[in-house]
CSV table of C-alpha atoms in Angstrom, one decimal:
chain,number,residue,atom,x,y,z
A,1,VAL,CA,-11.0,25.1,1.1
A,2,ARG,CA,-7.8,24.9,-1.2
A,3,PRO,CA,-8.3,28.8,-3.3
A,4,ALA,CA,-8.6,28.4,-7.4
A,5,ALA,CA,-5.0,27.1,-8.7
A,6,VAL,CA,-3.4,29.8,-11.4
A,7,ASP,CA,-2.3,27.4,-14.8
A,8,SER,CA,-2.0,30.6,-17.7
A,9,ASP,CA,-0.2,28.2,-20.0
A,10,HIS,CA,-3.3,25.4,-19.9
A,11,ASP,CA,-0.8,22.6,-19.8
A,12,GLY,CA,-2.5,21.2,-16.3
A,13,MET,CA,-0.3,22.0,-13.7
A,14,ASP,CA,-0.5,25.5,-11.6
A,15,ASP,CA,1.9,27.8,-12.5
A,16,ASP,CA,3.3,27.9,-9.0
A,17,TRP,CA,4.7,24.3,-8.6
A,18,GLU,CA,6.0,24.9,-12.2
A,19,ALA,CA,8.2,27.6,-11.6
A,20,VAL,CA,9.1,25.4,-7.6
A,21,ASN,CA,10.6,22.6,-10.1
A,22,GLY,CA,12.0,24.4,-12.4
A,23,LEU,CA,9.3,24.3,-15.7
A,24,ASN,CA,8.0,27.3,-17.7
A,25,VAL,CA,5.9,28.7,-16.8
A,26,GLY,CA,4.5,30.7,-19.9
A,27,ILE,CA,5.0,27.1,-21.7
A,28,ASP,CA,2.8,24.1,-22.4
A,29,ASP,CA,5.5,22.2,-20.6
A,30,ALA,CA,3.2,18.4,-19.1
A,31,LEU,CA,4.5,15.8,-21.5
A,32,GLY,CA,8.2,17.0,-20.8
A,33,ASN,CA,11.3,15.1,-18.7
A,34,PRO,CA,14.0,17.2,-17.8
A,35,ASP,CA,15.5,14.3,-15.2
A,36,GLY,CA,15.3,11.5,-18.2
A,37,ASP,CA,12.8,8.9,-15.9
A,38,VAL,CA,9.8,7.6,-17.4
A,39,TRP,CA,7.8,9.6,-15.7
A,40,LEU,CA,6.2,12.9,-18.1
A,41,ASN,CA,6.5,16.7,-15.8
A,42,TRP,CA,2.3,16.0,-15.7
A,43,GLN,CA,2.7,12.8,-13.7
A,44,GLU,CA,5.1,14.6,-11.9
A,45,TYR,CA,2.6,17.2,-11.2
A,46,ILE,CA,0.1,15.0,-9.7
A,47,ALA,CA,2.2,13.2,-7.7
A,48,ASP,CA,3.8,16.3,-6.2
A,49,THR,CA,7.2,15.2,-7.1
A,50,SER,CA,9.7,17.1,-8.8
A,51,PRO,CA,10.3,16.4,-12.4
A,52,GLN,CA,14.2,17.5,-12.5
A,53,VAL,CA,15.2,14.9,-10.2
A,54,SER,CA,15.4,11.0,-12.0
A,55,ASN,CA,15.6,9.5,-8.5
A,56,GLU,CA,12.0,10.6,-7.0
A,57,THR,CA,8.7,9.2,-7.4
A,58,LEU,CA,6.0,7.7,-5.6
A,59,ARG,CA,6.3,3.5,-3.8
A,60,VAL,CA,3.8,1.7,-3.3
A,61,GLN,CA,4.9,-1.7,-1.7
A,62,VAL,CA,2.3,-4.9,0.1
A,63,LEU,CA,2.9,-5.2,4.2
A,64,TYR,CA,1.5,-9.1,4.9
A,65,ALA,CA,0.7,-9.3,8.8
A,66,THR,CA,-1.8,-11.7,11.1
A,67,ASN,CA,-4.3,-8.4,11.1
A,68,GLY,CA,-4.6,-8.0,7.6
A,69,VAL,CA,-3.1,-6.7,4.9
A,70,SER,CA,-2.0,-2.8,4.1
A,71,VAL,CA,-0.8,-1.5,1.2
A,72,VAL,CA,2.0,1.7,2.0
A,73,ALA,CA,2.3,4.5,0.1
A,74,GLY,CA,5.6,6.3,-0.2
A,75,PRO,CA,8.2,7.5,0.6
A,76,SER,CA,7.8,10.0,-1.0
A,77,THR,CA,3.8,11.3,-0.5
A,78,THR,CA,2.9,14.7,1.0
A,79,ASN,CA,-0.2,16.2,1.9
A,80,SER,CA,-1.3,18.9,-1.2
A,81,ARG,CA,-2.5,15.2,-2.8
A,82,GLN,CA,-4.7,12.7,-1.3
A,83,TYR,CA,-4.3,8.6,-2.1
A,84,ASP,CA,-6.3,6.1,-2.9
A,85,LEU,CA,-6.9,2.7,-2.4
A,86,HIS,CA,-8.6,0.2,-5.0
A,87,ILE,CA,-9.2,-3.5,-5.2
A,88,SER,CA,-9.8,-5.1,-8.5
A,89,THR,CA,-11.1,-8.9,-8.3
A,90,ASN,CA,-11.2,-9.5,-12.3
A,91,LEU,CA,-7.4,-7.0,-14.2
A,92,ALA,CA,-9.6,-9.1,-17.7
A,93,ALA,CA,-12.7,-6.7,-17.4
A,94,GLY,CA,-10.5,-3.7,-15.7
A,95,ALA,CA,-13.3,-3.5,-12.9
A,96,TRP,CA,-11.6,-1.9,-9.6
A,97,THR,CA,-13.0,-1.0,-6.5
A,98,ILE,CA,-12.4,2.2,-4.2
A,99,LEU,CA,-11.5,0.9,-0.7
A,100,GLN,CA,-9.7,4.3,1.2
A,101,SER,CA,-10.5,7.1,-1.3
A,102,ASN,CA,-8.7,10.7,-0.3
A,103,MET,CA,-6.5,10.3,2.4
A,104,THR,CA,-3.8,13.3,2.3
A,105,GLY,CA,0.1,12.1,1.9
A,106,ALA,CA,2.1,13.0,5.3
A,107,ALA,CA,3.5,16.4,6.0
A,108,ASP,CA,6.9,15.7,6.3
A,109,GLY,CA,6.8,12.8,2.4
A,110,GLY,CA,6.7,9.8,4.3
A,111,MET,CA,5.1,7.2,3.5
A,112,LEU,CA,1.0,6.8,4.0
A,113,VAL,CA,-0.3,3.2,5.0
A,114,LEU,CA,-3.3,2.1,3.6
A,115,PRO,CA,-5.4,-0.8,5.1
A,116,ALA,CA,-6.2,-2.9,2.5
A,117,THR,CA,-8.7,-5.9,5.2
A,118,GLY,CA,-11.5,-7.5,4.0
A,119,GLY,CA,-12.4,-8.6,0.8
A,120,PRO,CA,-11.6,-11.8,-1.5
A,121,PRO,CA,-8.4,-13.3,-0.8
A,122,SER,CA,-7.3,-12.8,-4.0
A,123,ARG,CA,-7.2,-9.4,-5.8
A,124,ALA,CA,-5.5,-7.2,-7.2
A,125,LEU,CA,-4.5,-3.8,-5.2
A,126,ARG,CA,-3.3,0.0,-6.9
A,127,VAL,CA,-3.0,3.4,-5.4
A,128,GLY,CA,-4.3,6.9,-7.3
A,129,VAL,CA,-3.4,9.7,-6.6
A,130,HIS,CA,-4.7,13.3,-7.3
A,131,VAL,CA,-4.4,17.0,-6.3
A,132,PRO,CA,-7.8,17.6,-3.8
């Protein structure tokens, strides 16, 4: 069981994470972007990437093999976050179904393979990440 996180400035990011990543614990800086990349601080928090390093991001790729399709999240994944794989056959309707859920990332920051077996041959896949 994960202990309750402290968020003294109520910006949705744990104080410990903010301190480790050079953010101000006492100020709501969720919408900040000190590294100038496309990700806001709160998005970096969810992905557990550094808001101070612009090239650090969660990468996603699809691998096709004779035995099926897999989605690879990372690098960089983390064992302090969980990852979900969603599938859709109708993007216009915005309908997504969870194919894999609550998969813990790699402790070493490496990749996480999410099998996308089964389902229709024509589909869209996306990866979600959340704090457990």
